[in-house]
Amino acid sequence: MDGVLPRRAAQLLGDARRVVIFTGAGISAESGVPTFRDDLTGLWARFDAQRLATAEAFHADPDLVWGWYEWRRTRVSRAEPNPGHLAIATIQTRVPGSTVVTQNVDDLHERAGTRAAIHLHGSLFAPRCIAAAAHPATFEDTPDGEAAQPHEGRRIPPPRCASCSALIRPGVVWFGEALPEAALTAAVEAAAACDLLLTVGTSAVVYPAAEIPRIAARSGATVIQINPQPTPLDQVSAINLRGNAAQVLPALVADAWEQTDER
Ligand code: APR
């Protein structure tokens, strides 16, 4: 990867001992999973978040909301991790003291080999009983055949809890809901203790998640941003790499350990 900044970024990564990799929807964009706020293609440009991603929306029309998340889950299941996800898994192998913190509800980090990723906004693959989160909940298998496949705008009744018959809800954090406490605490602690934070593919406008890179910066860590567009984190970041994650991350990783192996 050419240029002073990328080489400096690679050097910082190669020398880091405690790394946090903070990701948003942009890391999965090149796997065909839409982001939220990109013009036209972003989910919120096409769908009304208030009608689909709030507890009130689920109570008002559970079939519409469940159908929408089943459509998103099906899309993610058909997607594959991209070289950006794979590079992050490599960083975790190369730097034992590294932590992956994601806002994404897909499972592409895990499928790329990342262990124990912290999901701040839940997961499309962790449905739960709306009455008691402790009640086990599973997905009913979608019958074969295209006609049965979840698709945009299709209403699908949510399954019922086997323990108490309450509705099963998607395991994601909806607008207006608190983040899972253990996940948020672990992310804050990792950010406060790291020496380098990579922020990848997030618009950094949704709080409290967007506070994570700021906590790292306030704690003396170096922040490096990877995003083709400017974000509010430009000022917080020592280095802004304007590019796509699936191109920038593999090059950064290759360069970082090429440099260290040479020494
Ligand atoms: N590589 C890197 N970054 C990319 C790429 C790419 N290939 N494509 C797009 N981006 C960047 C965009 O420029 C944008 O800044 O990714 C960012 C995606 O921003 P959002 O769509 O706002 O997604 P995110 O920041 O993850 O949203 C945060 O908002 O809607 C809620 O709960 C949802 O977790 C989500 C949260």
PDB file of C-alpha atoms and ligand atoms in Angstrom:
ATOM      1  CA  MET A   1       0.000   0.000   0.000  1.00  0.00           C
ATOM      2  CA  ASP A   2       1.635   3.243  -1.120  1.00  0.00           C
ATOM      3  CA  GLY A   3       1.831   6.531   0.671  1.00  0.00           C
ATOM      4  CA  VAL A   4       3.153   7.825   3.951  1.00  0.00           C
ATOM      5  CA  LEU A   5      -0.068   7.481   5.921  1.00  0.00           C
ATOM      6  CA  PRO A   6      -0.761   3.854   5.069  1.00  0.00           C
ATOM      7  CA  ARG A   7       2.861   2.907   5.851  1.00  0.00           C
ATOM      8  CA  ARG A   8       2.649   4.754   9.161  1.00  0.00           C
ATOM      9  CA  ALA A   9      -0.640   3.032   9.894  1.00  0.00           C
ATOM     10  CA  ALA A  10       0.920  -0.354   9.119  1.00  0.00           C
ATOM     11  CA  GLN A  11       3.837   0.413  11.406  1.00  0.00           C
ATOM     12  CA  LEU A  12       1.509   1.372  14.254  1.00  0.00           C
ATOM     13  CA  LEU A  13      -0.466  -1.832  13.764  1.00  0.00           C
ATOM     14  CA  GLY A  14       2.685  -3.960  13.638  1.00  0.00           C
ATOM     15  CA  ASP A  15       3.922  -2.428  16.904  1.00  0.00           C
ATOM     16  CA  ALA A  16       0.605  -2.460  18.768  1.00  0.00           C
ATOM     17  CA  ARG A  17       0.104  -4.758  21.770  1.00  0.00           C
ATOM     18  CA  ARG A  18      -3.573  -4.106  22.584  1.00  0.00           C
ATOM     19  CA  VAL A  19      -5.786  -3.416  19.563  1.00  0.00           C
ATOM     20  CA  VAL A  20      -9.500  -2.739  19.363  1.00  0.00           C
ATOM     21  CA  ILE A  21     -11.142  -3.163  15.963  1.00  0.00           C
ATOM     22  CA  PHE A  22     -14.454  -1.263  15.965  1.00  0.00           C
ATOM     23  CA  THR A  23     -16.701  -2.022  12.993  1.00  0.00           C
ATOM     24  CA  GLY A  24     -19.917  -0.819  11.426  1.00  0.00           C
ATOM     25  CA  ALA A  25     -22.036  -1.734   8.437  1.00  0.00           C
ATOM     26  CA  GLY A  26     -19.333  -0.627   5.973  1.00  0.00           C
ATOM     27  CA  ILE A  27     -17.226  -3.725   6.727  1.00  0.00           C
ATOM     28  CA  SER A  28     -20.036  -5.917   5.361  1.00  0.00           C
ATOM     29  CA  ALA A  29     -20.953  -3.692   2.405  1.00  0.00           C
ATOM     30  CA  GLU A  30     -18.623  -5.561   0.053  1.00  0.00           C
ATOM     31  CA  SER A  31     -20.283  -8.831   1.077  1.00  0.00           C
ATOM     32  CA  GLY A  32     -23.527  -7.445  -0.353  1.00  0.00           C
ATOM     33  CA  VAL A  33     -25.084  -6.576   3.018  1.00  0.00           C
ATOM     34  CA  PRO A  34     -26.562  -3.056   2.736  1.00  0.00           C
ATOM     35  CA  THR A  35     -25.395  -0.359   5.133  1.00  0.00           C
ATOM     36  CA  PHE A  36     -27.933   1.851   6.905  1.00  0.00           C
ATOM     37  CA  ARG A  37     -27.219   5.391   5.838  1.00  0.00           C
ATOM     38  CA  ASP A  38     -25.534   5.232   2.467  1.00  0.00           C
ATOM     39  CA  ASP A  39     -27.613   7.270   0.052  1.00  0.00           C
ATOM     40  CA  LEU A  40     -30.189   5.208  -1.833  1.00  0.00           C
ATOM     41  CA  THR A  41     -28.649   1.826  -0.997  1.00  0.00           C
ATOM     42  CA  GLY A  42     -28.760   2.252   2.783  1.00  0.00           C
ATOM     43  CA  LEU A  43     -31.605   0.461   4.575  1.00  0.00           C
ATOM     44  CA  TRP A  44     -32.831   3.677   6.173  1.00  0.00           C
ATOM     45  CA  ALA A  45     -33.026   5.302   2.740  1.00  0.00           C
ATOM     46  CA  ARG A  46     -35.461   2.577   1.709  1.00  0.00           C
ATOM     47  CA  PHE A  47     -37.260   1.599   4.904  1.00  0.00           C
ATOM     48  CA  ASP A  48     -38.791   3.515   7.783  1.00  0.00           C
ATOM     49  CA  ALA A  49     -36.737   2.750  10.910  1.00  0.00           C
ATOM     50  CA  GLN A  50     -39.638   3.854  13.115  1.00  0.00           C
ATOM     51  CA  ARG A  51     -41.947   1.305  11.462  1.00  0.00           C
ATOM     52  CA  LEU A  52     -39.443  -1.542  11.608  1.00  0.00           C
ATOM     53  CA  ALA A  53     -36.710  -1.094  14.236  1.00  0.00           C
ATOM     54  CA  THR A  54     -38.487  -0.144  17.465  1.00  0.00           C
ATOM     55  CA  ALA A  55     -40.296  -2.128  20.151  1.00  0.00           C
ATOM     56  CA  GLU A  56     -43.421  -0.080  19.426  1.00  0.00           C
ATOM     57  CA  ALA A  57     -43.269  -1.119  15.760  1.00  0.00           C
ATOM     58  CA  PHE A  58     -43.060  -4.790  16.770  1.00  0.00           C
ATOM     59  CA  HIS A  59     -46.052  -4.471  19.082  1.00  0.00           C
ATOM     60  CA  ALA A  60     -48.001  -2.617  16.397  1.00  0.00           C
ATOM     61  CA  ASP A  61     -47.239  -5.057  13.560  1.00  0.00           C
ATOM     62  CA  PRO A  62     -45.158  -8.082  14.637  1.00  0.00           C
ATOM     63  CA  ASP A  63     -45.602  -9.882  11.292  1.00  0.00           C
ATOM     64  CA  LEU A  64     -44.216  -6.950   9.305  1.00  0.00           C
ATOM     65  CA  VAL A  65     -41.219  -6.511  11.622  1.00  0.00           C
ATOM     66  CA  TRP A  66     -40.452 -10.244  11.924  1.00  0.00           C
ATOM     67  CA  GLY A  67     -40.750 -10.618   8.146  1.00  0.00           C
ATOM     68  CA  TRP A  68     -38.273  -7.789   7.631  1.00  0.00           C
ATOM     69  CA  TYR A  69     -35.673  -9.263   9.968  1.00  0.00           C
ATOM     70  CA  GLU A  70     -36.165 -12.709   8.421  1.00  0.00           C
ATOM     71  CA  TRP A  71     -35.471 -11.111   5.019  1.00  0.00           C
ATOM     72  CA  ARG A  72     -32.304  -9.508   6.404  1.00  0.00           C
ATOM     73  CA  ARG A  73     -31.262 -12.788   8.085  1.00  0.00           C
ATOM     74  CA  THR A  74     -31.750 -14.697   4.809  1.00  0.00           C
ATOM     75  CA  ARG A  75     -29.651 -12.136   2.933  1.00  0.00           C
ATOM     76  CA  VAL A  76     -26.839 -12.381   5.478  1.00  0.00           C
ATOM     77  CA  SER A  77     -26.970 -16.172   5.406  1.00  0.00           C
ATOM     78  CA  ARG A  78     -26.379 -16.039   1.651  1.00  0.00           C
ATOM     79  CA  ALA A  79     -23.483 -13.548   2.000  1.00  0.00           C
ATOM     80  CA  GLU A  80     -19.829 -14.464   2.517  1.00  0.00           C
ATOM     81  CA  PRO A  81     -17.185 -12.752   4.665  1.00  0.00           C
ATOM     82  CA  ASN A  82     -14.967 -10.484   2.517  1.00  0.00           C
ATOM     83  CA  PRO A  83     -11.183  -9.858   2.657  1.00  0.00           C
ATOM     84  CA  GLY A  84     -11.843  -7.103   5.227  1.00  0.00           C
ATOM     85  CA  HIS A  85     -13.426  -9.572   7.672  1.00  0.00           C
ATOM     86  CA  LEU A  86     -10.601 -12.046   7.017  1.00  0.00           C
ATOM     87  CA  ALA A  87      -7.928  -9.389   7.656  1.00  0.00           C
ATOM     88  CA  ILE A  88      -9.522  -8.615  11.023  1.00  0.00           C
ATOM     89  CA  ALA A  89      -9.388 -12.293  11.964  1.00  0.00           C
ATOM     90  CA  THR A  90      -5.687 -12.226  11.029  1.00  0.00           C
ATOM     91  CA  ILE A  91      -5.068  -9.217  13.290  1.00  0.00           C
ATOM     92  CA  GLN A  92      -6.707 -11.115  16.162  1.00  0.00           C
ATOM     93  CA  THR A  93      -4.301 -14.010  15.523  1.00  0.00           C
ATOM     94  CA  ARG A  94      -1.240 -11.787  15.202  1.00  0.00           C
ATOM     95  CA  VAL A  95      -2.069  -9.545  18.211  1.00  0.00           C
ATOM     96  CA  PRO A  96      -3.353 -11.774  21.032  1.00  0.00           C
ATOM     97  CA  GLY A  97      -4.431  -8.695  23.033  1.00  0.00           C
ATOM     98  CA  SER A  98      -6.949  -7.565  20.412  1.00  0.00           C
ATOM     99  CA  THR A  99     -10.724  -7.210  20.697  1.00  0.00           C
ATOM    100  CA  VAL A 100     -13.340  -6.932  17.959  1.00  0.00           C
ATOM    101  CA  VAL A 101     -16.279  -4.676  18.829  1.00  0.00           C
ATOM    102  CA  THR A 102     -19.038  -4.516  16.232  1.00  0.00           C
ATOM    103  CA  GLN A 103     -22.288  -2.668  15.750  1.00  0.00           C
ATOM    104  CA  ASN A 104     -23.266  -5.217  13.107  1.00  0.00           C
ATOM    105  CA  VAL A 105     -25.980  -7.814  13.670  1.00  0.00           C
ATOM    106  CA  ASP A 106     -24.608 -10.159  10.987  1.00  0.00           C
ATOM    107  CA  ASP A 107     -22.317 -13.124  11.705  1.00  0.00           C
ATOM    108  CA  LEU A 108     -19.658 -12.389   9.091  1.00  0.00           C
ATOM    109  CA  HIS A 109     -16.909 -11.686  11.625  1.00  0.00           C
ATOM    110  CA  GLU A 110     -17.496 -15.077  13.207  1.00  0.00           C
ATOM    111  CA  ARG A 111     -17.648 -16.817   9.833  1.00  0.00           C
ATOM    112  CA  ALA A 112     -14.321 -15.187   8.965  1.00  0.00           C
ATOM    113  CA  GLY A 113     -12.768 -16.782  12.064  1.00  0.00           C
ATOM    114  CA  THR A 114     -12.949 -13.929  14.566  1.00  0.00           C
ATOM    115  CA  ARG A 115     -13.434 -15.193  18.111  1.00  0.00           C
ATOM    116  CA  ALA A 116     -15.624 -13.591  20.773  1.00  0.00           C
ATOM    117  CA  ALA A 117     -16.623 -10.509  18.775  1.00  0.00           C
ATOM    118  CA  ILE A 118     -18.546  -8.112  21.036  1.00  0.00           C
ATOM    119  CA  HIS A 119     -21.942  -7.340  19.425  1.00  0.00           C
ATOM    120  CA  LEU A 120     -23.151  -4.000  20.783  1.00  0.00           C
ATOM    121  CA  HIS A 121     -26.406  -4.062  18.795  1.00  0.00           C
ATOM    122  CA  GLY A 122     -27.246  -7.744  19.145  1.00  0.00           C
ATOM    123  CA  SER A 123     -27.502 -10.341  16.412  1.00  0.00           C
ATOM    124  CA  LEU A 124     -29.909 -11.486  13.691  1.00  0.00           C
ATOM    125  CA  PHE A 125     -29.106 -15.034  14.859  1.00  0.00           C
ATOM    126  CA  ALA A 126     -30.135 -14.702  18.508  1.00  0.00           C
ATOM    127  CA  PRO A 127     -33.946 -14.529  18.629  1.00  0.00           C
ATOM    128  CA  ARG A 128     -35.459 -14.404  22.099  1.00  0.00           C
ATOM    129  CA  CYS A 129     -38.748 -14.567  23.940  1.00  0.00           C
ATOM    130  CA  ILE A 130     -40.209 -11.074  24.308  1.00  0.00           C
ATOM    131  CA  ALA A 131     -41.491 -11.876  27.802  1.00  0.00           C
ATOM    132  CA  ALA A 132     -38.388 -13.553  29.235  1.00  0.00           C
ATOM    133  CA  ALA A 133     -34.981 -13.337  27.551  1.00  0.00           C
ATOM    134  CA  ALA A 134     -33.980 -16.472  29.461  1.00  0.00           C
ATOM    135  CA  HIS A 135     -36.473 -18.604  27.572  1.00  0.00           C
ATOM    136  CA  PRO A 136     -34.658 -20.438  24.753  1.00  0.00           C
ATOM    137  CA  ALA A 137     -35.805 -19.417  21.299  1.00  0.00           C
ATOM    138  CA  THR A 138     -34.989 -20.917  17.934  1.00  0.00           C
ATOM    139  CA  PHE A 139     -35.951 -20.168  14.341  1.00  0.00           C
ATOM    140  CA  GLU A 140     -38.600 -22.268  12.673  1.00  0.00           C
ATOM    141  CA  ASP A 141     -37.078 -23.730   9.520  1.00  0.00           C
ATOM    142  CA  THR A 142     -38.244 -21.881   6.433  1.00  0.00           C
ATOM    143  CA  PRO A 143     -39.956 -24.401   4.179  1.00  0.00           C
ATOM    144  CA  ASP A 144     -38.163 -24.988   0.893  1.00  0.00           C
ATOM    145  CA  GLY A 145     -39.177 -23.316  -2.320  1.00  0.00           C
ATOM    146  CA  GLU A 146     -38.845 -19.707  -3.391  1.00  0.00           C
ATOM    147  CA  ALA A 147     -42.464 -18.928  -2.548  1.00  0.00           C
ATOM    148  CA  ALA A 148     -41.776 -19.504   1.124  1.00  0.00           C
ATOM    149  CA  GLN A 149     -38.602 -17.443   1.175  1.00  0.00           C
ATOM    150  CA  PRO A 150     -38.670 -14.248   3.210  1.00  0.00           C
ATOM    151  CA  HIS A 151     -38.576 -11.233   0.905  1.00  0.00           C
ATOM    152  CA  GLU A 152     -38.855  -7.476   1.166  1.00  0.00           C
ATOM    153  CA  GLY A 153     -42.103  -6.378   2.714  1.00  0.00           C
ATOM    154  CA  ARG A 154     -43.326  -9.920   3.315  1.00  0.00           C
ATOM    155  CA  ARG A 155     -45.247 -10.357   6.546  1.00  0.00           C
ATOM    156  CA  ILE A 156     -44.255 -13.442   8.534  1.00  0.00           C
ATOM    157  CA  PRO A 157     -45.836 -14.230  11.918  1.00  0.00           C
ATOM    158  CA  PRO A 158     -43.131 -14.539  14.595  1.00  0.00           C
ATOM    159  CA  PRO A 159     -42.855 -17.918  16.282  1.00  0.00           C
ATOM    160  CA  ARG A 160     -44.189 -18.380  19.804  1.00  0.00           C
ATOM    161  CA  CYS A 161     -42.091 -19.116  22.880  1.00  0.00           C
ATOM    162  CA  ALA A 162     -42.135 -22.830  23.731  1.00  0.00           C
ATOM    163  CA  SER A 163     -42.082 -21.979  27.461  1.00  0.00           C
ATOM    164  CA  CYS A 164     -44.698 -19.239  27.743  1.00  0.00           C
ATOM    165  CA  SER A 165     -46.248 -18.744  24.272  1.00  0.00           C
ATOM    166  CA  ALA A 166     -45.203 -15.103  24.158  1.00  0.00           C
ATOM    167  CA  LEU A 167     -43.904 -13.791  20.821  1.00  0.00           C
ATOM    168  CA  ILE A 168     -40.299 -14.419  19.822  1.00  0.00           C
ATOM    169  CA  ARG A 169     -38.549 -11.179  18.839  1.00  0.00           C
ATOM    170  CA  PRO A 170     -35.379 -10.549  16.790  1.00  0.00           C
ATOM    171  CA  GLY A 171     -32.251 -10.495  19.008  1.00  0.00           C
ATOM    172  CA  VAL A 172     -31.208  -7.021  17.856  1.00  0.00           C
ATOM    173  CA  VAL A 173     -31.113  -3.732  19.790  1.00  0.00           C
ATOM    174  CA  TRP A 174     -33.898  -1.493  18.543  1.00  0.00           C
ATOM    175  CA  PHE A 175     -33.867   2.288  18.580  1.00  0.00           C
ATOM    176  CA  GLY A 176     -34.758   3.492  22.062  1.00  0.00           C
ATOM    177  CA  GLU A 177     -33.493   0.296  23.712  1.00  0.00           C
ATOM    178  CA  ALA A 178     -30.477  -0.044  25.981  1.00  0.00           C
ATOM    179  CA  LEU A 179     -27.418  -1.882  24.715  1.00  0.00           C
ATOM    180  CA  PRO A 180     -26.606  -5.252  26.340  1.00  0.00           C
ATOM    181  CA  GLU A 181     -24.832  -4.209  29.529  1.00  0.00           C
ATOM    182  CA  ALA A 182     -22.094  -6.847  29.534  1.00  0.00           C
ATOM    183  CA  ALA A 183     -21.210  -6.110  25.907  1.00  0.00           C
ATOM    184  CA  LEU A 184     -21.063  -2.353  26.453  1.00  0.00           C
ATOM    185  CA  THR A 185     -18.954  -2.708  29.595  1.00  0.00           C
ATOM    186  CA  ALA A 186     -16.505  -5.052  27.847  1.00  0.00           C
ATOM    187  CA  ALA A 187     -16.234  -2.683  24.868  1.00  0.00           C
ATOM    188  CA  VAL A 188     -15.618   0.365  27.071  1.00  0.00           C
ATOM    189  CA  GLU A 189     -12.955  -1.489  29.067  1.00  0.00           C
ATOM    190  CA  ALA A 190     -11.191  -2.710  25.918  1.00  0.00           C
ATOM    191  CA  ALA A 191     -11.235   0.810  24.420  1.00  0.00           C
ATOM    192  CA  ALA A 192      -9.852   2.366  27.619  1.00  0.00           C
ATOM    193  CA  ALA A 193      -7.007  -0.183  27.751  1.00  0.00           C
ATOM    194  CA  CYS A 194      -5.955  -0.375  24.100  1.00  0.00           C
ATOM    195  CA  ASP A 195      -2.962   1.328  22.457  1.00  0.00           C
ATOM    196  CA  LEU A 196      -4.499   1.304  18.979  1.00  0.00           C
ATOM    197  CA  LEU A 197      -8.114   1.430  17.789  1.00  0.00           C
ATOM    198  CA  LEU A 198      -9.086   0.782  14.183  1.00  0.00           C
ATOM    199  CA  THR A 199     -12.535   2.136  13.326  1.00  0.00           C
ATOM    200  CA  VAL A 200     -13.839   0.563  10.126  1.00  0.00           C
ATOM    201  CA  GLY A 201     -16.979   1.348   8.129  1.00  0.00           C
ATOM    202  CA  THR A 202     -19.077   3.286  10.593  1.00  0.00           C
ATOM    203  CA  SER A 203     -20.720   6.717  10.219  1.00  0.00           C
ATOM    204  CA  ALA A 204     -20.220   7.087  13.994  1.00  0.00           C
ATOM    205  CA  VAL A 205     -23.545   8.866  14.538  1.00  0.00           C
ATOM    206  CA  VAL A 206     -25.324   6.295  16.734  1.00  0.00           C
ATOM    207  CA  TYR A 207     -24.627   6.501  20.466  1.00  0.00           C
ATOM    208  CA  PRO A 208     -23.517   5.118  22.821  1.00  0.00           C
ATOM    209  CA  ALA A 209     -21.562   2.893  20.356  1.00  0.00           C
ATOM    210  CA  ALA A 210     -19.972   5.901  18.622  1.00  0.00           C
ATOM    211  CA  GLU A 211     -18.386   6.856  21.942  1.00  0.00           C
ATOM    212  CA  ILE A 212     -16.056   3.812  21.852  1.00  0.00           C
ATOM    213  CA  PRO A 213     -13.369   5.339  19.559  1.00  0.00           C
ATOM    214  CA  ARG A 214     -13.527   8.550  21.597  1.00  0.00           C
ATOM    215  CA  ILE A 215     -12.908   6.639  24.837  1.00  0.00           C
ATOM    216  CA  ALA A 216      -9.817   5.068  23.247  1.00  0.00           C
ATOM    217  CA  ALA A 217      -8.529   8.471  22.079  1.00  0.00           C
ATOM    218  CA  ARG A 218      -9.131  10.055  25.502  1.00  0.00           C
ATOM    219  CA  SER A 219      -7.225   7.153  27.077  1.00  0.00           C
ATOM    220  CA  GLY A 220      -4.157   7.917  24.944  1.00  0.00           C
ATOM    221  CA  ALA A 221      -4.609   5.314  22.215  1.00  0.00           C
ATOM    222  CA  THR A 222      -4.003   6.065  18.534  1.00  0.00           C
ATOM    223  CA  VAL A 223      -7.172   5.928  16.406  1.00  0.00           C
ATOM    224  CA  ILE A 224      -6.997   4.981  12.725  1.00  0.00           C
ATOM    225  CA  GLN A 225     -10.152   5.345  10.605  1.00  0.00           C
ATOM    226  CA  ILE A 226     -10.921   3.340   7.452  1.00  0.00           C
ATOM    227  CA  ASN A 227     -13.866   4.777   5.541  1.00  0.00           C
ATOM    228  CA  PRO A 228     -14.297   6.046   1.972  1.00  0.00           C
ATOM    229  CA  GLN A 229     -16.231   9.012   3.382  1.00  0.00           C
ATOM    230  CA  PRO A 230     -15.469  11.593   6.084  1.00  0.00           C
ATOM    231  CA  THR A 231     -17.204  11.046   9.449  1.00  0.00           C
ATOM    232  CA  PRO A 232     -17.309  12.851  12.820  1.00  0.00           C
ATOM    233  CA  LEU A 233     -14.327  10.641  13.785  1.00  0.00           C
ATOM    234  CA  ASP A 234     -11.993  12.419  11.348  1.00  0.00           C
ATOM    235  CA  GLN A 235     -10.861  14.780  14.097  1.00  0.00           C
ATOM    236  CA  VAL A 236     -10.412  11.978  16.646  1.00  0.00           C
ATOM    237  CA  SER A 237      -8.349   9.872  14.225  1.00  0.00           C
ATOM    238  CA  ALA A 238      -4.572  10.278  13.914  1.00  0.00           C
ATOM    239  CA  ILE A 239      -4.802   8.698  10.448  1.00  0.00           C
ATOM    240  CA  ASN A 240      -7.790   8.652   8.070  1.00  0.00           C
ATOM    241  CA  LEU A 241      -7.493   6.032   5.324  1.00  0.00           C
ATOM    242  CA  ARG A 242     -10.064   6.894   2.651  1.00  0.00           C
ATOM    243  CA  GLY A 243     -10.882   3.595   1.064  1.00  0.00           C
ATOM    244  CA  ASN A 244     -12.973   0.439   1.184  1.00  0.00           C
ATOM    245  CA  ALA A 245     -12.383  -2.024   3.998  1.00  0.00           C
ATOM    246  CA  ALA A 246     -11.896  -5.076   1.740  1.00  0.00           C
ATOM    247  CA  GLN A 247      -9.007  -3.318  -0.020  1.00  0.00           C
ATOM    248  CA  VAL A 248      -7.445  -1.262   2.755  1.00  0.00           C
ATOM    249  CA  LEU A 249      -7.447  -3.827   5.591  1.00  0.00           C
ATOM    250  CA  PRO A 250      -5.696  -6.731   3.797  1.00  0.00           C
ATOM    251  CA  ALA A 251      -3.013  -4.318   2.505  1.00  0.00           C
ATOM    252  CA  LEU A 252      -2.565  -2.835   5.980  1.00  0.00           C
ATOM    253  CA  VAL A 253      -2.193  -6.277   7.552  1.00  0.00           C
ATOM    254  CA  ALA A 254       0.259  -7.461   4.882  1.00  0.00           C
ATOM    255  CA  ASP A 255       2.347  -4.322   5.294  1.00  0.00           C
ATOM    256  CA  ALA A 256       2.259  -4.346   9.099  1.00  0.00           C
ATOM    257  CA  TRP A 257       3.734  -7.788   9.475  1.00  0.00           C
ATOM    258  CA  GLU A 258       6.021  -7.491   6.467  1.00  0.00           C
ATOM    259  CA  GLN A 259       7.586  -4.518   8.272  1.00  0.00           C
ATOM    260  CA  THR A 260       7.837  -6.312  11.627  1.00  0.00           C
ATOM    261  CA  ASP A 261       9.140  -9.554  10.083  1.00  0.00           C
ATOM    262  CA  GLU A 262      11.871  -7.536   8.274  1.00  0.00           C
ATOM    263  CA  ARG A 263      13.106  -6.089  11.597  1.00  0.00           C
TER     264      ARG A 263
HETATM  265  N1  APR B   1     -15.637   0.015   3.439  1.00  0.00           N
HETATM  266  C1  APR B   1     -15.536   0.853   4.523  1.00  0.00           C
HETATM  267  N2  APR B   1     -16.531   1.724   4.869  1.00  0.00           N
HETATM  268  C2  APR B   1     -17.628   1.763   4.085  1.00  0.00           C
HETATM  269  C3  APR B   1     -17.782   0.936   2.934  1.00  0.00           C
HETATM  270  C4  APR B   1     -16.712   0.032   2.630  1.00  0.00           C
HETATM  271  N3  APR B   1     -16.781  -0.777   1.587  1.00  0.00           N
HETATM  272  N4  APR B   1     -18.991   1.213   2.360  1.00  0.00           N
HETATM  273  C5  APR B   1     -19.579   2.177   3.136  1.00  0.00           C
HETATM  274  N5  APR B   1     -18.749   2.511   4.153  1.00  0.00           N
HETATM  275  C6  APR B   1     -18.991   3.477   5.228  1.00  0.00           C
HETATM  276  C7  APR B   1     -19.898   4.640   4.859  1.00  0.00           C
HETATM  277  O1  APR B   1     -19.169   5.720   4.310  1.00  0.00           O
HETATM  278  C8  APR B   1     -20.514   4.993   6.208  1.00  0.00           C
HETATM  279  O2  APR B   1     -19.714   5.965   6.887  1.00  0.00           O
HETATM  280  O3  APR B   1     -19.655   2.783   6.243  1.00  0.00           O
HETATM  281  C9  APR B   1     -20.465   3.685   6.996  1.00  0.00           C
HETATM  282  C10 APR B   1     -21.812   3.012   7.227  1.00  0.00           C
HETATM  283  O4  APR B   1     -22.554   3.847   8.074  1.00  0.00           O
HETATM  284  P1  APR B   1     -24.031   3.445   8.544  1.00  0.00           P
HETATM  285  O5  APR B   1     -24.784   2.969   7.386  1.00  0.00           O
HETATM  286  O6  APR B   1     -24.555   4.601   9.316  1.00  0.00           O
HETATM  287  O7  APR B   1     -23.788   2.185   9.487  1.00  0.00           O
HETATM  288  P2  APR B   1     -23.288   2.136  11.010  1.00  0.00           P
HETATM  289  O8  APR B   1     -22.345   3.227  11.310  1.00  0.00           O
HETATM  290  O9  APR B   1     -22.830   0.759  11.259  1.00  0.00           O
HETATM  291  O10 APR B   1     -24.677   2.383  11.792  1.00  0.00           O
HETATM  292  C11 APR B   1     -24.666   2.335  13.184  1.00  0.00           C
HETATM  293  O11 APR B   1     -27.054   2.506  13.242  1.00  0.00           O
HETATM  294  O12 APR B   1     -28.956   1.951  12.159  1.00  0.00           O
HETATM  295  C12 APR B   1     -28.225   1.693  13.284  1.00  0.00           C
HETATM  296  O13 APR B   1     -28.118  -0.255  14.618  1.00  0.00           O
HETATM  297  C13 APR B   1     -27.781   0.247  13.362  1.00  0.00           C
HETATM  298  O14 APR B   1     -25.619  -0.648  13.980  1.00  0.00           O
HETATM  299  C14 APR B   1     -26.267   0.336  13.219  1.00  0.00           C
HETATM  300  C15 APR B   1     -25.954   1.741  13.701  1.00  0.00           C
END
